[in-house]
Amino acid sequence: MADTIELEIVTPERVVIRDRADRIQIPGRNGYLGILPGHAPLITELAVGEIAYSSGGAYTRISVAWGFAEVLSDKVTILAETAERAEDIDLARAEAARARAQEHMMKAENAEAFEEASEALARAEARIEVAKGQLQ
Ligand code: ATP
């Protein structure tokens, strides 16, 4: 069995990552999944969160929002609505988006507006966490 697994992360706008990994962590709908080479095939919906993978000692973090992951024994393909590598995240923008989302949640007049704002909050918090992890 190969000791690395191919990882491709694609959004409607671009290919964010095409790399080989020793292990990959992805935010599945029902919690985080750890993937090693040779993993059993599966398809899962993605939550808002962080994808992290290690490759020969290097560790890469990517924020991701919604989409699907297809896991095969030798390849993981992520189709996401948005995804940003840690170094590409504009932290000030994410912090402004978080403050805006919190305000919208407080002022929401119906469930739909509240849900929309809470989704924006989750995206902003994932970006902040990934960007700050990179700064440590
Ligand atoms: P904002 O209100 O700041 O636009 P948002 O959550 O509404 O945030 P999205 O609709 O999820 O933004 O994303 C729109 C595009 O902007 C996507 O291409 C996404 O990758 C990019 N993007 C969003 N926020 C950031 C950020 N803080 N840093 C870098 N790229 C970002």
Coordinates of N, CA and C and ligand atoms in Angstrom, one line a residue:
M1 N 0.8 -1.2 0.0 CA 0.0 0.0 0.0 C 0.9 1.3 0.0
A2 N 0.5 2.2 -0.8 CA 1.3 3.5 -0.8 C 1.3 4.1 0.5
D3 N 2.3 4.9 0.9 CA 2.3 5.5 2.2 C 1.9 7.0 2.1
T4 N 1.5 7.4 0.9 CA 0.9 8.8 0.9 C -0.5 8.6 0.1
I5 N -1.3 9.7 0.2 CA -2.6 9.7 -0.5 C -2.7 11.1 -1.2
E6 N -3.2 11.0 -2.4 CA -3.4 12.3 -3.1 C -4.5 13.1 -2.6
L7 N -4.3 14.4 -2.5 CA -5.4 15.3 -2.0 C -5.6 16.4 -3.0
E8 N -6.9 16.6 -3.4 CA -7.3 17.7 -4.3 C -8.4 18.4 -3.7
I9 N -8.3 19.7 -3.6 CA -9.4 20.6 -3.1 C -9.7 21.6 -4.2
V10 N -11.0 21.5 -4.6 CA -11.4 22.3 -5.7 C -12.6 23.1 -5.3
T11 N -12.7 24.4 -5.7 CA -13.9 25.2 -5.5 C -14.4 25.6 -6.9
P12 N -15.6 26.2 -7.1 CA -16.0 26.6 -8.4 C -15.0 27.6 -9.0
E13 N -14.2 28.2 -8.2 CA -13.3 29.2 -8.7 C -11.9 28.7 -9.1
R14 N -11.4 27.7 -8.3 CA -10.0 27.3 -8.6 C -9.7 26.0 -7.9
V15 N -8.5 25.5 -8.3 CA -7.9 24.4 -7.6 C -7.1 25.0 -6.4
V16 N -7.5 24.7 -5.2 CA -6.9 25.3 -4.0 C -5.7 24.5 -3.6
I17 N -5.8 23.1 -3.7 CA -4.7 22.3 -3.3 C -4.7 21.1 -4.2
R18 N -3.5 20.7 -4.7 CA -3.2 19.4 -5.3 C -1.9 19.0 -4.8
D19 N -1.9 17.9 -3.9 CA -0.7 17.6 -3.2 C -0.8 16.1 -2.8
R20 N 0.3 15.6 -2.1 CA 0.2 14.3 -1.6 C 0.4 14.4 -0.1
A21 N -0.3 13.6 0.7 CA -0.4 13.7 2.1 C -0.1 12.4 2.8
D22 N 0.4 12.5 4.0 CA 0.6 11.3 4.9 C -0.7 11.0 5.6
R23 N -1.4 12.1 6.0 CA -2.7 11.9 6.6 C -3.5 13.2 6.5
I24 N -4.8 13.1 6.5 CA -5.7 14.2 6.2 C -6.8 14.2 7.2
Q25 N -7.2 15.4 7.7 CA -8.3 15.5 8.5 C -9.4 16.4 7.8
I26 N -10.6 15.9 7.7 CA -11.6 16.7 7.1 C -12.9 16.8 8.0
P27 N -13.6 18.0 7.8 CA -14.8 18.2 8.7 C -16.0 17.6 8.0
G28 N -16.3 16.3 8.3 CA -17.5 15.7 7.8 C -18.7 16.3 8.5
R29 N -19.9 16.0 8.0 CA -21.1 16.5 8.5 C -21.3 16.1 10.0
N30 N -20.8 14.8 10.3 CA -21.0 14.3 11.6 C -19.8 14.3 12.4
G31 N -18.9 15.2 12.1 CA -17.6 15.3 12.9 C -16.4 15.1 12.0
Y32 N -15.2 15.4 12.6 CA -14.0 15.3 11.9 C -13.6 13.8 11.6
L33 N -13.1 13.6 10.4 CA -12.6 12.3 9.9 C -11.1 12.3 9.7
G34 N -10.4 11.3 10.2 CA -9.0 11.2 9.9 C -8.8 10.2 8.8
I35 N -8.1 10.6 7.8 CA -7.9 9.7 6.6 C -6.4 9.4 6.4
L36 N -6.2 8.1 6.4 CA -4.8 7.6 6.1 C -4.8 6.9 4.7
P37 N -3.7 6.7 4.1 CA -3.7 6.0 2.8 C -4.3 4.6 3.0
G38 N -5.1 4.2 2.0 CA -5.8 2.9 2.1 C -7.1 2.9 2.8
H39 N -7.6 4.1 3.1 CA -8.9 4.3 3.8 C -10.0 3.7 3.0
A40 N -11.0 3.1 3.6 CA -12.2 2.6 2.9 C -12.9 3.7 2.1
P41 N -13.4 3.4 0.9 CA -14.1 4.4 0.1 C -15.3 5.0 0.8
L42 N -15.5 6.2 0.7 CA -16.7 6.8 1.3 C -17.0 8.2 0.6
I43 N -18.2 8.6 0.7 CA -18.5 10.0 0.3 C -19.2 10.7 1.4
T44 N -18.8 11.9 1.8 CA -19.5 12.6 2.9 C -19.7 14.0 2.6
E45 N -20.7 14.5 3.2 CA -21.0 16.0 3.0 C -20.0 16.7 4.0
L46 N -19.6 17.9 3.6 CA -18.6 18.6 4.5 C -19.4 19.6 5.3
A47 N -18.9 19.9 6.5 CA -19.4 21.0 7.3 C -18.5 22.2 7.1
V48 N -18.8 23.2 7.8 CA -17.8 24.4 7.8 C -16.8 24.0 8.8
G49 N -15.5 24.2 8.5 CA -14.4 23.9 9.4 C -13.1 24.0 8.8
E50 N -12.2 23.1 9.2 CA -10.8 23.1 8.8 C -10.4 21.8 8.2
I51 N -9.7 21.8 7.1 CA -9.1 20.6 6.5 C -7.6 20.8 6.9
A52 N -7.0 19.7 7.4 CA -5.6 19.8 7.8 C -4.9 18.6 7.2
Y53 N -3.7 18.7 6.7 CA -3.0 17.5 6.3 C -1.5 17.7 6.5
S54 N -0.8 16.5 6.7 CA 0.6 16.6 6.9 C 1.2 15.9 5.7
S55 N 2.4 16.4 5.3 CA 3.1 15.9 4.1 C 4.6 16.0 4.4
G56 N 5.2 14.9 4.6 CA 6.6 14.9 4.9 C 7.0 15.9 6.0
G57 N 6.3 16.0 7.1 CA 6.7 16.9 8.2 C 6.1 18.2 8.1
A58 N 5.6 18.7 6.9 CA 4.9 20.0 6.7 C 3.4 19.8 7.0
Y59 N 2.9 20.8 7.6 CA 1.5 20.7 8.1 C 0.7 21.9 7.4
T60 N -0.3 21.6 6.7 CA -1.1 22.6 6.0 C -2.5 22.7 6.4
R61 N -3.0 23.9 6.6 CA -4.4 24.1 7.1 C -5.2 24.9 6.1
I62 N -6.4 24.5 5.9 CA -7.3 25.2 4.9 C -8.7 25.3 5.5
S63 N -9.2 26.5 5.5 CA -10.6 26.7 5.9 C -11.6 26.3 4.8
V64 N -12.7 25.7 5.1 CA -13.6 25.2 4.1 C -15.0 25.4 4.5
A65 N -15.9 25.6 3.5 CA -17.3 25.8 3.8 C -18.1 25.0 2.8
W66 N -18.8 24.0 3.3 CA -19.8 23.2 2.6 C -19.2 22.6 1.3
G67 N -19.8 21.4 1.0 CA -19.3 20.7 -0.1 C -19.4 19.2 0.1
F68 N -18.6 18.5 -0.6 CA -18.5 17.0 -0.5 C -17.1 16.6 -0.5
A69 N -16.8 15.5 0.1 CA -15.5 14.8 0.0 C -15.8 13.4 -0.5
E70 N -14.9 13.0 -1.5 CA -14.9 11.6 -1.9 C -13.6 11.0 -1.5
V71 N -13.7 10.0 -0.7 CA -12.5 9.3 -0.2 C -12.3 8.0 -1.0
L72 N -11.2 7.8 -1.6 CA -10.8 6.5 -2.2 C -9.5 6.1 -1.6
S73 N -9.1 4.8 -1.8 CA -8.0 4.4 -1.0 C -6.7 5.2 -1.3
D74 N -6.6 5.8 -2.5 CA -5.4 6.5 -2.9 C -5.6 8.0 -3.2
K75 N -6.9 8.4 -3.0 CA -7.1 9.8 -3.4 C -8.3 10.4 -2.6
V76 N -8.2 11.6 -2.1 CA -9.3 12.3 -1.5 C -9.6 13.6 -2.4
T77 N -10.8 13.7 -2.8 CA -11.2 14.8 -3.6 C -12.3 15.6 -2.8
I78 N -12.0 16.9 -2.7 CA -12.9 17.8 -2.0 C -13.5 18.8 -2.9
L79 N -14.8 18.8 -3.1 CA -15.5 19.8 -3.9 C -16.2 20.7 -2.9
A80 N -15.6 22.0 -2.7 CA -16.2 22.9 -1.7 C -16.7 24.1 -2.3
E81 N -17.6 24.7 -1.6 CA -18.2 26.0 -2.0 C -17.1 27.1 -1.9
T82 N -16.4 27.2 -0.8 CA -15.3 28.1 -0.7 C -14.2 27.3 0.1
A83 N -12.9 27.6 -0.2 CA -11.8 27.1 0.6 C -10.7 28.0 0.5
E84 N -10.0 28.3 1.6 CA -8.8 29.2 1.6 C -7.7 28.6 2.3
R85 N -6.5 28.6 1.8 CA -5.3 28.2 2.5 C -5.1 29.2 3.6
A86 N -4.5 28.8 4.7 CA -4.3 29.7 5.9 C -3.6 31.0 5.5
E87 N -2.6 30.9 4.6 CA -1.8 32.1 4.3 C -2.6 33.0 3.3
D88 N -3.7 32.5 2.8 CA -4.5 33.4 1.9 C -5.6 34.0 2.6
I89 N -5.8 33.7 3.9 CA -7.0 34.3 4.6 C -6.6 35.7 5.0
D90 N -7.6 36.6 4.7 CA -7.5 38.0 5.2 C -8.1 38.0 6.6
L91 N -7.3 38.1 7.6 CA -7.8 37.9 9.0 C -8.7 39.1 9.4
A92 N -8.3 40.3 9.0 CA -9.2 41.5 9.3 C -10.5 41.4 8.6
R93 N -10.6 40.9 7.4 CA -11.8 40.7 6.7 C -12.7 39.7 7.5
A94 N -12.1 38.6 7.9 CA -12.9 37.5 8.6 C -13.4 38.1 10.0
E95 N -12.5 38.9 10.6 CA -13.0 39.4 11.9 C -14.1 40.4 11.7
A96 N -14.1 41.2 10.6 CA -15.2 42.1 10.3 C -16.4 41.3 10.0
A97 N -16.2 40.2 9.3 CA -17.4 39.3 8.9 C -18.0 38.7 10.1
R98 N -17.2 38.3 11.1 CA -17.7 37.8 12.4 C -18.5 38.8 13.1
A99 N -18.0 40.0 13.2 CA -18.7 41.1 14.0 C -20.0 41.4 13.3
R100 N -20.0 41.4 12.0 CA -21.2 41.7 11.2 C -22.3 40.6 11.4
A101 N -21.8 39.3 11.4 CA -22.7 38.2 11.5 C -23.3 38.2 12.9
Q102 N -22.5 38.5 13.9 CA -23.0 38.5 15.3 C -24.1 39.6 15.4
E103 N -23.9 40.7 14.8 CA -24.9 41.8 14.8 C -26.2 41.3 14.1
H104 N -26.0 40.7 13.0 CA -27.1 40.2 12.2 C -27.9 39.2 13.0
M105 N -27.2 38.3 13.7 CA -27.9 37.3 14.5 C -28.8 38.0 15.6
M106 N -28.2 39.0 16.2 CA -29.0 39.7 17.3 C -30.2 40.4 16.7
K107 N -30.0 40.9 15.5 CA -31.1 41.7 14.9 C -32.1 40.9 14.1
A108 N -31.8 39.6 13.9 CA -32.6 38.8 13.0 C -34.1 38.8 13.4
E109 N -34.9 39.0 12.4 CA -36.4 39.1 12.7 C -37.1 37.8 12.4
N110 N -36.4 36.9 11.7 CA -37.0 35.6 11.5 C -35.9 34.5 11.5
A111 N -36.4 33.2 11.4 CA -35.5 32.1 11.5 C -34.5 32.1 10.4
E112 N -35.0 32.4 9.2 CA -34.2 32.4 8.0 C -33.0 33.4 8.1
A113 N -33.3 34.6 8.6 CA -32.2 35.6 8.7 C -31.2 35.1 9.8
F114 N -31.8 34.5 10.9 CA -30.9 34.1 11.9 C -30.0 33.0 11.4
E115 N -30.6 32.0 10.6 CA -29.8 30.9 10.1 C -28.7 31.4 9.2
E116 N -29.1 32.4 8.3 CA -28.1 32.9 7.4 C -26.9 33.6 8.1
A117 N -27.3 34.3 9.2 CA -26.2 35.0 9.9 C -25.4 34.0 10.7
S118 N -26.0 32.9 11.2 CA -25.2 32.0 11.9 C -24.3 31.2 11.0
E119 N -24.7 31.0 9.8 CA -23.8 30.3 8.8 C -22.6 31.2 8.5
A120 N -22.9 32.5 8.3 CA -21.8 33.5 8.0 C -20.8 33.5 9.2
L121 N -21.4 33.4 10.4 CA -20.5 33.4 11.7 C -19.6 32.2 11.6
A122 N -20.2 31.0 11.3 CA -19.4 29.8 11.3 C -18.3 29.9 10.3
R123 N -18.6 30.5 9.1 CA -17.5 30.6 8.1 C -16.4 31.5 8.6
A124 N -16.8 32.7 9.2 CA -15.8 33.6 9.7 C -15.0 33.0 10.8
E125 N -15.6 32.2 11.7 CA -14.9 31.6 12.8 C -13.9 30.6 12.3
A126 N -14.3 29.8 11.3 CA -13.4 28.8 10.8 C -12.2 29.5 10.2
R127 N -12.4 30.6 9.4 CA -11.3 31.3 8.8 C -10.4 31.9 9.9
I128 N -11.0 32.5 10.9 CA -10.1 33.1 12.0 C -9.3 32.0 12.6
E129 N -9.9 30.9 12.9 CA -9.1 29.8 13.6 C -8.0 29.3 12.7
V130 N -8.3 29.1 11.4 CA -7.2 28.6 10.5 C -6.1 29.7 10.4
A131 N -6.5 30.9 10.2 CA -5.5 32.0 10.0 C -4.7 32.2 11.3
K132 N -5.3 32.1 12.4 CA -4.5 32.3 13.7 C -3.6 31.1 14.0
G133 N -4.1 29.9 13.6 CA -3.2 28.7 13.8 C -2.0 28.9 13.0
Q134 N -2.1 29.5 11.9 CA -0.9 29.8 11.1 C 0.1 30.8 11.7
L135 N -0.5 31.7 12.5 CA 0.4 32.8 13.0 C 1.1 32.3 14.3
Q136 N 0.7 31.2 14.9 CA 1.3 30.7 16.1 C 2.7 30.3 15.9
Ligands
ATP1 P1 -17.4 38.3 3.6 O1 -18.6 38.8 4.2 O2 -16.1 38.8 4.1 O3 -17.4 38.4 2.0 P2 -18.4 35.6 3.4 O4 -18.3 34.5 4.4 O5 -19.7 36.1 3.0 O6 -17.4 36.7 3.9 P3 -18.0 33.9 1.2 O7 -19.3 34.2 0.4 O8 -18.0 32.6 2.0 O9 -17.6 35.1 2.1 O10 -16.8 33.9 0.1 C1 -16.7 34.7 -1.0 C2 -15.3 34.6 -1.6 O11 -14.4 35.3 -0.7 C3 -14.7 33.2 -1.6 O12 -13.9 33.1 -2.8 C4 -13.9 33.0 -0.4 O13 -12.9 32.1 -0.6 C5 -13.4 34.5 -0.2 N1 -13.2 34.9 1.2 C6 -14.2 35.1 2.1 N2 -13.6 35.6 3.2 C7 -12.3 35.6 3.1 C8 -11.2 36.0 3.9 N3 -11.4 36.4 5.2 N4 -9.9 35.9 3.4 C9 -9.8 35.5 2.1 N5 -10.7 35.1 1.3 C10 -12.0 35.2 1.7

